[in-house]
Amino acid sequence: MAQTINTEVTRTDARRKVTGTASYAADMIPAGMLHGAMACSAIAVGSVTSIDTSAAEAEPGVVAVYTHETLPDYKTVKGFYAGGPGSSSFWPMEGTEIRYAGQPLAYVVAESAAAARRGADLVSVEYSESGAAIHMDPEESFVVGAGEDSEGMILTKGDLQAGLDGASQTVDMTFTTPFQHHNPMEMFAATAEWRGDRLTVWMPSQSVRTLRAGIAGAYGLPETSVRVISPFVGGAFGSKAGITPYAMLTIAASKAVGAPVRLIVTRPQMYTVATFRPETQQRFRLGADAEGRLTAFEHVETAQTPRFDDVVNPGTHITRAMYACPNIRTEQRLSRSDTNTGGFMRAPNEMQTFFGLESAMDALALKVGMDPVEFRRANDTMTHPTADVPFSSRSLMESYDAVAQGFGWSERGREIGSMTDGDWLVGYGCATATYPTNILASNARVRMQATGSAYVELAAHDVGTGTYTIMAQVAAARLGLPVEAVDVVMGEGDLPVAPISGGSTTAASAGSAVHDGCMKIARQVAEVVSSMAEGPLAGVDPSRVTLDDGTLRGPDGQSQSLAEALQMVPEGEVEVVGTFRHPALTPELIHATFAGGYGTAGPVTPEMAMFAFGAEMAEVRIHRYTHEIRVPRLHGAFAAGTWLNRKTSHSQLMGGMVWGMGSALHEVTETDTPRARFLNANIAEYLIPVNADVREVRVEMLEERDDYVNPLGVKGIGELGIVGTAAAIGNAIHHATGKRLTALPFRISDMVSA
């Protein structure tokens, strides 16, 4: 490959973003556009007994006010956890029923955004209220699905009790994680414009194909009649993955008033009109022999879900893949409460489950009397513990060795509380990070011209991770062009199919389709030039011509640059559609993706288990008198196959670790429990790390080759960095103080008794 791969390449869209010329979905203003606003429920459970819109309708600038009784042509779609593209299975404004606080009850259309919001404030609603519970009750939980082993939700290997009975040491620990919300900088928004039976929707989205297919299906339109545009996404983290009620309400309102309508959701409303990370409880029972080898592993996860959806993001599927053990049992449970539907939030199951797993592993290592790193080394495995297939690559201990050297792990005091610096108690902690390598089908249109330029088009998305740059890099490397000579177009639903920007799939799946397109261009050009009477490749069997760094090479050393060969093609350009179809993708999964769904294979296939791995270490300092918690150092080493762009990869991993610090010390959605509502529903009181919190964050990226995962050898990294951070910090707190914290986030009040 040319030197555009595994190098530091500045984002191709960087200047546009910092100068404000990059257009986001809500920047689009069609002619005659009106503005929308929602009035939302003040109660959590009950019904609407009356709704008075007269004051809102009389407000200057208000054009129309719609309720469940008056909004025509309001369509809904099946919820994701019921097998559809919607963010929820319950759709507001279909009737009088109220299922959660903040549920939309009325939609106001006005000439200005201010008038629309004033109108929404003037909508008067009377309720019949019932009791509500916002928190789950793990004692009233149920196993996901039907049957003893529904989709692996209960799994048993060996004899768990025998493994516990035969262990030298055991731990039985329960950990809890709170509600968390995404809070992207870019607000949720939707703009809809109807022109007859043709609809255009501008909306920040992680899956424009899903939006197009779902909206078209809801309205009975051919997909070619629906255009979805999302050129850039200003942060998503899972919150912009499905079709939301606010989008369908905006589409219906636009159709009803006969004009384009734009809705920008307010910050408080963002907590209830999309998704969030549900709260969880993790129970681990582990046993180990005197040499530190696991003899028993049990993980029971209970996650919150609403009354009307089964939100299944199974963490047990990941924890049971980590360490060698002969006796394993995992169980996935749900517990209902009165909220809107939760969903994906970056590392949707790994973050909370690895907080529990890696904290319990640390506790067991200490009971056995082993260094926590060496304890993990004793239980490392190159074979998936329950699927009994080899890992396609697994550089876990290489990651530990690398991070330990740079961090200075050997200087860690063996005894708890043995490290101090004046009035500060100092602790070192470590934890494993992993993320599954998920696979989806993808296409990409690639065109190369004899002028020395190339074009790449696909329905992928840039959610802030540098996708425009990465796709250009792949094409440039294969075609032998500079990155700036490749123009990439994404973020439109009518472009060639690409997967959802979620599950850390885009670089691997979409990038492999771009790679395939470039190889097809080379084959077509080789067929033309080999058939000519003259030229370096004249008379060569085109099937034996290879492409290497933009150069066509024959079997006997003949060569010609692809750009020069392309000048011999009569049309002066070649356009192809590249495809990525991993052998693990069944026809049913491919069809699901092309139908606008999520046809995901992996991480375990009949041949291999595919995961990225990393190791994280944290230094914490606890003030002896004030009990404040500081994290002056976070180090991580990661192995994820081929690094396409070392600069953007470094940013992703560092950002994940910083977010992990936030989950450990800051981030929680507070609740008004009696009223069953989210309390700190704004970006001011929802705490995240700031510059003063983040001192030294070091990232080391290990070289790793994996030829099984895809042609590029790429694994996803967008969600990898966050996975081990909270546990590493918690383990460091225990090393400093002897206090084992089992609930996120860690607070000063938790340390008072330390």
JSON list of C-alpha atoms in Angstrom, two decimals, residues 288-400:
[
{"chain": "A", "resi": 288, "resn": "ALA", "atom": "CA", "xyz": [-9.59, -19.31, 40.91]},
{"chain": "A", "resi": 289, "resn": "ASP", "atom": "CA", "xyz": [-7.12, -21.98, 41.98]},
{"chain": "A", "resi": 290, "resn": "ALA", "atom": "CA", "xyz": [-3.95, -21.29, 43.91]},
{"chain": "A", "resi": 291, "resn": "GLU", "atom": "CA", "xyz": [-2.02, -20.64, 40.67]},
{"chain": "A", "resi": 292, "resn": "GLY", "atom": "CA", "xyz": [-4.51, -17.97, 39.65]},
{"chain": "A", "resi": 293, "resn": "ARG", "atom": "CA", "xyz": [-6.32, -19.91, 36.94]},
{"chain": "A", "resi": 294, "resn": "LEU", "atom": "CA", "xyz": [-10.07, -19.32, 36.78]},
{"chain": "A", "resi": 295, "resn": "THR", "atom": "CA", "xyz": [-12.13, -22.33, 37.82]},
{"chain": "A", "resi": 296, "resn": "ALA", "atom": "CA", "xyz": [-15.56, -20.68, 37.72]},
{"chain": "A", "resi": 297, "resn": "PHE", "atom": "CA", "xyz": [-17.08, -17.69, 35.95]},
{"chain": "A", "resi": 298, "resn": "GLU", "atom": "CA", "xyz": [-20.65, -16.46, 36.37]},
{"chain": "A", "resi": 299, "resn": "HIS", "atom": "CA", "xyz": [-22.01, -13.18, 35.13]},
{"chain": "A", "resi": 300, "resn": "VAL", "atom": "CA", "xyz": [-25.66, -12.18, 35.54]},
{"chain": "A", "resi": 301, "resn": "GLU", "atom": "CA", "xyz": [-26.53, -8.81, 34.01]},
{"chain": "A", "resi": 302, "resn": "THR", "atom": "CA", "xyz": [-29.81, -7.06, 34.70]},
{"chain": "A", "resi": 303, "resn": "ALA", "atom": "CA", "xyz": [-30.57, -4.01, 32.58]},
{"chain": "A", "resi": 304, "resn": "GLN", "atom": "CA", "xyz": [-33.37, -1.45, 32.72]},
{"chain": "A", "resi": 305, "resn": "THR", "atom": "CA", "xyz": [-35.96, -1.48, 29.97]},
{"chain": "A", "resi": 306, "resn": "PRO", "atom": "CA", "xyz": [-39.24, 0.43, 29.46]},
{"chain": "A", "resi": 307, "resn": "ARG", "atom": "CA", "xyz": [-42.67, -1.14, 29.92]},
{"chain": "A", "resi": 308, "resn": "PHE", "atom": "CA", "xyz": [-43.19, -1.47, 26.17]},
{"chain": "A", "resi": 309, "resn": "ASP", "atom": "CA", "xyz": [-39.78, -2.52, 24.76]},
{"chain": "A", "resi": 310, "resn": "ASP", "atom": "CA", "xyz": [-37.17, -5.15, 25.53]},
{"chain": "A", "resi": 311, "resn": "VAL", "atom": "CA", "xyz": [-33.90, -3.21, 25.22]},
{"chain": "A", "resi": 312, "resn": "VAL", "atom": "CA", "xyz": [-31.32, -5.96, 24.79]},
{"chain": "A", "resi": 313, "resn": "ASN", "atom": "CA", "xyz": [-27.67, -4.93, 24.57]},
{"chain": "A", "resi": 314, "resn": "PRO", "atom": "CA", "xyz": [-26.17, -8.16, 25.91]},
{"chain": "A", "resi": 315, "resn": "GLY", "atom": "CA", "xyz": [-23.00, -7.64, 27.86]},
{"chain": "A", "resi": 316, "resn": "THR", "atom": "CA", "xyz": [-22.66, -11.28, 28.86]},
{"chain": "A", "resi": 317, "resn": "HIS", "atom": "CA", "xyz": [-21.82, -12.17, 25.25]},
{"chain": "A", "resi": 318, "resn": "ILE", "atom": "CA", "xyz": [-18.65, -10.10, 25.60]},
{"chain": "A", "resi": 319, "resn": "THR", "atom": "CA", "xyz": [-17.54, -10.91, 29.14]},
{"chain": "A", "resi": 320, "resn": "ARG", "atom": "CA", "xyz": [-17.67, -14.65, 28.54]},
{"chain": "A", "resi": 321, "resn": "ALA", "atom": "CA", "xyz": [-15.35, -14.18, 25.56]},
{"chain": "A", "resi": 322, "resn": "MET", "atom": "CA", "xyz": [-12.51, -12.74, 27.64]},
{"chain": "A", "resi": 323, "resn": "TYR", "atom": "CA", "xyz": [-10.77, -15.31, 29.81]},
{"chain": "A", "resi": 324, "resn": "ALA", "atom": "CA", "xyz": [-10.11, -19.04, 29.79]},
{"chain": "A", "resi": 325, "resn": "CYS", "atom": "CA", "xyz": [-12.32, -20.94, 32.21]},
{"chain": "A", "resi": 326, "resn": "PRO", "atom": "CA", "xyz": [-13.73, -24.51, 32.20]},
{"chain": "A", "resi": 327, "resn": "ASN", "atom": "CA", "xyz": [-16.96, -23.63, 34.02]},
{"chain": "A", "resi": 328, "resn": "ILE", "atom": "CA", "xyz": [-18.96, -20.67, 32.75]},
{"chain": "A", "resi": 329, "resn": "ARG", "atom": "CA", "xyz": [-22.51, -19.48, 33.22]},
{"chain": "A", "resi": 330, "resn": "THR", "atom": "CA", "xyz": [-23.97, -16.20, 31.94]},
{"chain": "A", "resi": 331, "resn": "GLU", "atom": "CA", "xyz": [-27.49, -14.86, 32.10]},
{"chain": "A", "resi": 332, "resn": "GLN", "atom": "CA", "xyz": [-29.05, -11.76, 30.57]},
{"chain": "A", "resi": 333, "resn": "ARG", "atom": "CA", "xyz": [-32.03, -10.23, 32.39]},
{"chain": "A", "resi": 334, "resn": "LEU", "atom": "CA", "xyz": [-34.24, -7.17, 32.03]},
{"chain": "A", "resi": 335, "resn": "SER", "atom": "CA", "xyz": [-36.24, -5.16, 34.55]},
{"chain": "A", "resi": 336, "resn": "ARG", "atom": "CA", "xyz": [-38.99, -2.74, 33.55]},
{"chain": "A", "resi": 337, "resn": "SER", "atom": "CA", "xyz": [-39.56, 0.85, 34.60]},
{"chain": "A", "resi": 338, "resn": "ASP", "atom": "CA", "xyz": [-41.34, 3.93, 33.30]},
{"chain": "A", "resi": 339, "resn": "THR", "atom": "CA", "xyz": [-39.02, 5.63, 30.80]},
{"chain": "A", "resi": 340, "resn": "ASN", "atom": "CA", "xyz": [-38.74, 6.15, 27.08]},
{"chain": "A", "resi": 341, "resn": "THR", "atom": "CA", "xyz": [-36.79, 3.48, 25.20]},
{"chain": "A", "resi": 342, "resn": "GLY", "atom": "CA", "xyz": [-33.08, 3.22, 25.85]},
{"chain": "A", "resi": 343, "resn": "GLY", "atom": "CA", "xyz": [-30.66, 2.06, 23.22]},
{"chain": "A", "resi": 344, "resn": "PHE", "atom": "CA", "xyz": [-27.08, 2.24, 22.05]},
{"chain": "A", "resi": 345, "resn": "MET", "atom": "CA", "xyz": [-24.57, 4.47, 23.75]},
{"chain": "A", "resi": 346, "resn": "ARG", "atom": "CA", "xyz": [-20.93, 4.12, 22.73]},
{"chain": "A", "resi": 347, "resn": "ALA", "atom": "CA", "xyz": [-19.76, 0.64, 23.83]},
{"chain": "A", "resi": 348, "resn": "PRO", "atom": "CA", "xyz": [-23.39, -0.05, 24.77]},
{"chain": "A", "resi": 349, "resn": "ASN", "atom": "CA", "xyz": [-22.72, -3.25, 26.69]},
{"chain": "A", "resi": 350, "resn": "GLU", "atom": "CA", "xyz": [-18.95, -3.33, 27.09]},
{"chain": "A", "resi": 351, "resn": "MET", "atom": "CA", "xyz": [-18.56, -0.17, 29.17]},
{"chain": "A", "resi": 352, "resn": "GLN", "atom": "CA", "xyz": [-20.76, -1.19, 32.07]},
{"chain": "A", "resi": 353, "resn": "THR", "atom": "CA", "xyz": [-20.02, -4.92, 31.99]},
{"chain": "A", "resi": 354, "resn": "PHE", "atom": "CA", "xyz": [-16.26, -4.46, 31.91]},
{"chain": "A", "resi": 355, "resn": "PHE", "atom": "CA", "xyz": [-16.48, -2.08, 34.85]},
{"chain": "A", "resi": 356, "resn": "GLY", "atom": "CA", "xyz": [-17.86, -5.05, 36.76]},
{"chain": "A", "resi": 357, "resn": "LEU", "atom": "CA", "xyz": [-15.74, -7.79, 35.19]},
{"chain": "A", "resi": 358, "resn": "GLU", "atom": "CA", "xyz": [-12.40, -6.02, 35.50]},
{"chain": "A", "resi": 359, "resn": "SER", "atom": "CA", "xyz": [-13.13, -4.84, 39.04]},
{"chain": "A", "resi": 360, "resn": "ALA", "atom": "CA", "xyz": [-14.00, -8.40, 40.07]},
{"chain": "A", "resi": 361, "resn": "MET", "atom": "CA", "xyz": [-10.89, -9.75, 38.33]},
{"chain": "A", "resi": 362, "resn": "ASP", "atom": "CA", "xyz": [-8.80, -7.24, 40.28]},
{"chain": "A", "resi": 363, "resn": "ALA", "atom": "CA", "xyz": [-10.39, -8.29, 43.56]},
{"chain": "A", "resi": 364, "resn": "LEU", "atom": "CA", "xyz": [-9.81, -11.98, 42.83]},
{"chain": "A", "resi": 365, "resn": "ALA", "atom": "CA", "xyz": [-6.19, -11.36, 41.82]},
{"chain": "A", "resi": 366, "resn": "LEU", "atom": "CA", "xyz": [-5.55, -9.75, 45.20]},
{"chain": "A", "resi": 367, "resn": "LYS", "atom": "CA", "xyz": [-7.21, -12.61, 47.06]},
{"chain": "A", "resi": 368, "resn": "VAL", "atom": "CA", "xyz": [-5.04, -15.11, 45.19]},
{"chain": "A", "resi": 369, "resn": "GLY", "atom": "CA", "xyz": [-2.00, -12.96, 45.95]},
{"chain": "A", "resi": 370, "resn": "MET", "atom": "CA", "xyz": [-1.07, -12.18, 42.35]},
{"chain": "A", "resi": 371, "resn": "ASP", "atom": "CA", "xyz": [-0.17, -9.02, 40.50]},
{"chain": "A", "resi": 372, "resn": "PRO", "atom": "CA", "xyz": [-3.33, -7.99, 38.58]},
{"chain": "A", "resi": 373, "resn": "VAL", "atom": "CA", "xyz": [-1.51, -8.02, 35.23]},
{"chain": "A", "resi": 374, "resn": "GLU", "atom": "CA", "xyz": [-0.02, -11.46, 35.84]},
{"chain": "A", "resi": 375, "resn": "PHE", "atom": "CA", "xyz": [-3.42, -12.74, 36.95]},
{"chain": "A", "resi": 376, "resn": "ARG", "atom": "CA", "xyz": [-4.84, -11.76, 33.58]},
{"chain": "A", "resi": 377, "resn": "ARG", "atom": "CA", "xyz": [-1.85, -13.33, 31.84]},
{"chain": "A", "resi": 378, "resn": "ALA", "atom": "CA", "xyz": [-2.57, -16.61, 33.63]},
{"chain": "A", "resi": 379, "resn": "ASN", "atom": "CA", "xyz": [-6.09, -16.57, 32.15]},
{"chain": "A", "resi": 380, "resn": "ASP", "atom": "CA", "xyz": [-5.31, -15.34, 28.66]},
{"chain": "A", "resi": 381, "resn": "THR", "atom": "CA", "xyz": [-6.48, -17.57, 25.84]},
{"chain": "A", "resi": 382, "resn": "MET", "atom": "CA", "xyz": [-6.16, -17.74, 22.07]},
{"chain": "A", "resi": 383, "resn": "THR", "atom": "CA", "xyz": [-9.44, -19.66, 21.83]},
{"chain": "A", "resi": 384, "resn": "HIS", "atom": "CA", "xyz": [-12.90, -18.23, 22.51]},
{"chain": "A", "resi": 385, "resn": "PRO", "atom": "CA", "xyz": [-13.86, -19.77, 25.87]},
{"chain": "A", "resi": 386, "resn": "THR", "atom": "CA", "xyz": [-17.44, -20.74, 24.94]},
{"chain": "A", "resi": 387, "resn": "ALA", "atom": "CA", "xyz": [-17.52, -20.75, 21.13]},
{"chain": "A", "resi": 388, "resn": "ASP", "atom": "CA", "xyz": [-14.37, -22.93, 20.96]},
{"chain": "A", "resi": 389, "resn": "VAL", "atom": "CA", "xyz": [-12.98, -21.21, 17.88]},
{"chain": "A", "resi": 390, "resn": "PRO", "atom": "CA", "xyz": [-9.62, -19.40, 17.68]},
{"chain": "A", "resi": 391, "resn": "PHE", "atom": "CA", "xyz": [-9.38, -15.64, 17.82]},
{"chain": "A", "resi": 392, "resn": "SER", "atom": "CA", "xyz": [-8.46, -14.24, 14.42]},
{"chain": "A", "resi": 393, "resn": "SER", "atom": "CA", "xyz": [-5.86, -12.23, 16.36]},
{"chain": "A", "resi": 394, "resn": "ARG", "atom": "CA", "xyz": [-5.56, -11.41, 20.04]},
{"chain": "A", "resi": 395, "resn": "SER", "atom": "CA", "xyz": [-2.84, -9.09, 21.28]},
{"chain": "A", "resi": 396, "resn": "LEU", "atom": "CA", "xyz": [-4.13, -8.61, 24.81]},
{"chain": "A", "resi": 397, "resn": "MET", "atom": "CA", "xyz": [-0.97, -9.40, 26.74]},
{"chain": "A", "resi": 398, "resn": "GLU", "atom": "CA", "xyz": [1.17, -7.56, 24.21]},
{"chain": "A", "resi": 399, "resn": "SER", "atom": "CA", "xyz": [-1.01, -4.55, 25.04]},
{"chain": "A", "resi": 400, "resn": "TYR", "atom": "CA", "xyz": [-0.47, -5.06, 28.77]}
]
